[in-house]
Coordinates of C-alpha atoms in Angstrom, one line a residue:
M19 CA 0.3 9.6 24.6
E20 CA -0.2 11.8 22.0
S21 CA -1.2 9.7 18.7
P22 CA 1.4 10.7 15.6
T23 CA 0.3 13.2 12.9
Y24 CA 1.1 13.2 9.6
K25 CA 1.0 16.1 6.9
T26 CA 1.7 14.4 3.4
A27 CA 0.7 11.2 2.3
L28 CA 1.8 9.9 -1.0
I29 CA -0.1 6.4 -2.7
V30 CA 1.9 4.7 -5.2
G31 CA -0.8 2.1 -7.5
A32 CA -3.6 4.4 -6.4
G33 CA -6.7 3.6 -8.7
E34 CA -9.9 2.8 -7.4
G35 CA -11.5 0.8 -4.4
L36 CA -8.8 0.5 -1.7
S37 CA -6.4 4.2 -2.7
A38 CA -9.3 6.1 -3.2
S39 CA -10.7 5.0 0.1
L40 CA -7.7 5.7 2.0
A41 CA -7.7 9.1 -0.1
R42 CA -10.7 10.2 1.1
L43 CA -9.8 9.1 4.4
L44 CA -6.7 10.9 4.2
A45 CA -7.9 14.4 2.9
R46 CA -10.7 14.3 5.9
E47 CA -8.1 14.4 8.1
K48 CA -7.2 17.8 6.3
I49 CA -3.5 15.8 5.1
R50 CA -1.9 17.1 1.3
I51 CA -2.5 13.6 -0.7
A52 CA 0.4 12.6 -3.8
L53 CA -1.3 9.5 -5.9
A54 CA 1.5 8.4 -7.9
A55 CA 0.0 5.7 -11.4
R56 CA 1.7 4.6 -15.0
K57 CA -1.3 6.6 -16.3
V58 CA -3.1 9.4 -14.6
E59 CA -5.9 9.8 -16.6
K60 CA -8.1 7.0 -14.0
L61 CA -7.2 9.7 -11.4
G62 CA -8.6 12.9 -12.7
A63 CA -12.8 12.4 -10.6
L64 CA -10.7 11.0 -7.3
C65 CA -8.2 14.5 -8.1
H66 CA -11.5 16.5 -8.5
E67 CA -13.0 14.9 -5.2
T68 CA -10.0 15.0 -2.0
G69 CA -8.1 17.9 -4.0
A70 CA -5.3 15.1 -4.1
R71 CA -2.6 15.4 -6.9
A72 CA -1.9 13.1 -9.9
F73 CA 1.3 11.9 -10.2
A74 CA 2.8 9.3 -13.8
C75 CA 5.6 6.6 -12.6
D76 CA 6.9 3.1 -12.2
A77 CA 7.3 2.2 -9.7
T78 CA 10.1 -0.1 -10.6
N79 CA 11.5 1.9 -12.9
L80 CA 14.3 4.1 -10.4
E81 CA 15.4 7.4 -11.7
E82 CA 11.3 7.8 -12.3
V83 CA 11.2 7.8 -8.5
E84 CA 13.4 9.6 -7.9
R85 CA 12.0 12.3 -10.3
L86 CA 8.4 10.8 -7.9
F87 CA 9.5 11.9 -5.4
G88 CA 11.3 14.9 -6.2
L89 CA 7.8 16.1 -7.7
V90 CA 6.2 15.5 -4.7
E91 CA 8.8 17.3 -2.3
R92 CA 8.3 20.7 -5.0
E93 CA 4.3 20.5 -5.5
L94 CA 2.5 19.6 -1.5
G95 CA 5.9 18.5 0.3
T96 CA 8.1 16.2 1.5
P97 CA 5.4 12.7 2.5
D98 CA 6.4 11.4 6.2
L99 CA 3.3 9.0 4.9
V100 CA 3.6 6.3 1.6
V101 CA 1.2 3.7 0.9
Y102 CA 2.6 0.8 -1.3
N103 CA -0.3 -0.2 -3.3
A104 CA 1.1 -1.8 -6.1
S105 CA 1.0 -4.6 -7.4
G106 CA 1.8 -7.1 -10.0
R107 CA 0.3 -10.9 -11.0
T108 CA 0.6 -13.1 -13.7
R109 CA -1.1 -16.4 -13.2
G110 CA -1.2 -19.8 -15.9
P111 CA -0.4 -23.7 -15.1
F112 CA 4.4 -23.3 -14.1
I113 CA 4.7 -25.1 -16.7
D114 CA 2.8 -22.6 -19.1
L115 CA 4.0 -18.8 -17.5
V116 CA 6.2 -17.0 -19.0
P117 CA 9.3 -16.0 -17.6
A118 CA 9.4 -11.8 -18.7
D119 CA 6.2 -12.1 -17.3
V120 CA 7.1 -13.6 -14.7
A121 CA 10.0 -10.8 -13.7
Q122 CA 7.1 -8.5 -14.5
A123 CA 4.9 -9.5 -11.3
I124 CA 7.8 -9.8 -8.7
A125 CA 8.8 -6.3 -9.6
V126 CA 6.0 -4.0 -10.0
S127 CA 4.9 -6.3 -6.0
A128 CA 8.4 -6.6 -4.6
F129 CA 10.9 -3.8 -6.0
G130 CA 9.0 -1.7 -6.7
G131 CA 8.2 -1.3 -2.9
F132 CA 11.9 -1.8 -2.3
L133 CA 12.6 1.0 -3.9
V134 CA 9.6 4.2 -3.4
A135 CA 10.7 3.0 0.5
Q136 CA 13.7 3.5 0.1
Q137 CA 13.1 6.7 -1.1
A138 CA 10.5 7.3 1.8
A139 CA 13.1 6.0 4.3
Q140 CA 15.7 8.6 3.1
R141 CA 13.4 11.2 4.0
M142 CA 12.1 10.4 6.5
L143 CA 15.4 9.2 9.0
P144 CA 16.5 12.2 9.2
N145 CA 13.3 13.6 11.0
R146 CA 12.8 11.1 12.8
H147 CA 9.2 10.6 12.1
G148 CA 6.9 8.6 8.9
A149 CA 4.9 5.6 8.2
I150 CA 5.6 3.8 5.6
L151 CA 2.7 1.0 5.0
F152 CA 2.0 -2.2 2.1
T153 CA -0.8 -3.9 1.0
G154 CA -0.1 -7.5 1.1
A155 CA -1.8 -10.1 0.3
S156 CA -3.5 -13.6 1.3
A157 CA -0.6 -14.9 -1.2
S158 CA 2.1 -13.2 1.0
V159 CA 1.9 -16.0 4.0
K160 CA -0.3 -18.5 1.8
G161 CA 0.7 -19.6 -2.3
Y162 CA -2.1 -20.7 -4.9
A163 CA -1.6 -23.3 -7.8
Q164 CA -1.3 -21.8 -10.7
S165 CA -0.4 -18.7 -8.8
A166 CA 3.2 -18.6 -8.6
P167 CA 4.2 -15.5 -9.2
F168 CA 1.8 -13.3 -7.2
A169 CA 2.3 -15.2 -4.2
M170 CA 6.6 -14.4 -5.0
G171 CA 6.3 -11.3 -5.2
K172 CA 3.6 -11.1 -1.7
F173 CA 6.2 -13.0 -0.1
A174 CA 8.7 -10.7 -1.2
L175 CA 6.8 -8.2 -0.3
R176 CA 6.6 -8.9 3.6
G177 CA 9.9 -9.8 4.1
L178 CA 10.6 -6.3 3.4
A179 CA 8.3 -4.9 5.5
Q180 CA 9.6 -7.3 8.3
S181 CA 13.6 -6.4 7.9
M182 CA 12.2 -2.1 7.8
A183 CA 10.1 -2.2 11.0
R184 CA 12.9 -4.0 12.9
E185 CA 15.7 -1.8 11.3
L186 CA 13.6 1.7 11.5
S187 CA 11.3 1.5 14.2
P188 CA 14.0 2.1 16.8
Q189 CA 14.6 5.6 14.2
G190 CA 11.2 6.2 14.6
I191 CA 9.3 4.7 11.2
H192 CA 6.8 3.0 11.7
V193 CA 6.0 0.5 9.5
A194 CA 3.4 -2.0 8.8
H195 CA 2.1 -4.4 6.3
F196 CA -1.5 -5.6 5.6
V197 CA -2.3 -8.8 4.6
I198 CA -5.8 -8.7 3.0
D199 CA -6.7 -11.7 2.9
G200 CA -10.1 -11.8 0.9
G201 CA -11.7 -9.8 -2.3
I202 CA -12.4 -6.3 -2.0
R203 CA -15.6 -4.9 -2.8
S204 CA -15.6 -2.8 -5.8
A205 CA -17.9 -2.4 -8.6
A206 CA -16.7 -4.8 -10.6
R207 CA -17.1 -7.2 -7.3
Q208 CA -20.4 -7.5 -6.5
E209 CA -21.6 -9.6 -3.1
P210 CA -24.4 -11.7 -3.8
E211 CA -27.5 -10.9 -1.4
D212 CA -27.6 -14.0 0.1
K213 CA -24.2 -13.8 1.1
P214 CA -23.2 -10.3 2.8
D215 CA -20.0 -9.0 3.5
S216 CA -18.5 -11.8 2.1
F217 CA -16.3 -9.2 0.2
L218 CA -13.9 -6.7 2.1
D219 CA -15.2 -2.8 2.6
P220 CA -12.9 -0.6 0.9
D221 CA -13.8 2.3 3.5
A222 CA -13.8 -0.8 6.3
V223 CA -10.1 -1.8 5.5
A224 CA -8.8 2.2 4.6
L225 CA -9.8 2.7 8.7
S226 CA -7.9 -0.4 9.8
Y227 CA -4.8 1.7 8.3
W228 CA -5.8 4.4 9.7
S229 CA -6.0 3.3 12.7
V230 CA -2.5 1.3 12.5
L231 CA -1.1 4.7 11.3
Q232 CA -2.6 6.2 15.0
Q233 CA -0.9 3.5 17.5
P234 CA 1.1 5.7 19.8
R235 CA 5.0 4.6 19.4
S236 CA 5.4 2.1 23.1
A237 CA 2.4 -0.1 21.2
W238 CA 3.2 -0.9 16.7
S239 CA 2.0 -3.0 15.0
W240 CA 4.2 -4.2 12.1
E241 CA 1.4 -6.4 10.6
I242 CA -2.6 -6.4 10.3
E243 CA -4.2 -9.3 8.7
L244 CA -7.9 -8.4 7.5
R245 CA -10.3 -10.4 6.4
P246 CA -14.4 -10.1 5.2
W247 CA -15.8 -12.3 9.0
V248 CA -16.9 -15.3 6.6
E249 CA -13.4 -15.8 4.6
K250 CA -12.1 -19.2 5.6
F251 CA -8.3 -18.7 6.7

């Protein structure tokens, strides 16, 4: 069976790291790319490198998400590949957490994922083709001390992905959730010389996303866990 093909990708919550690695990979595959973030100024170099278009959007705001999809459709085409890479967090002792900050963290990690995925699914279902990918974390499956808001949001995002996969897979939409169990290497987070490959390489993570996207529908994954070889779990 042939692997599925994609023409237009939308990455929400774009920035350096994983989003940039995904954009570079998709550009090599000749896929049109839209990058969405609250602040698009930081995306200039990546857009120049990959030919992507940047769009400002608050993923927790329905009107802005609807506007985002409308702009991408008009300027690049209807997205048949959507990646939700945004997350929010606030840390601290449980009794000291500020409720408004907690609500915002959950909104970014989970509610924004719902809004983006709903707009994506509405456009994919008529063609019975498309993929919606969610970036999770260790906190998707285990809550850490002083990190309840992040766990709440990521648990909810994982539940959303699982529910969507069960409903939408039989209709031709590949929904997948990625548990990123470990820190992702970046310019600001370099691994010690005595612990090589102790952080996830963003390019390697992007390859795993692409591998899932290439799965024939007779053998789809709805969830993949990725962690460095030395990571405890």
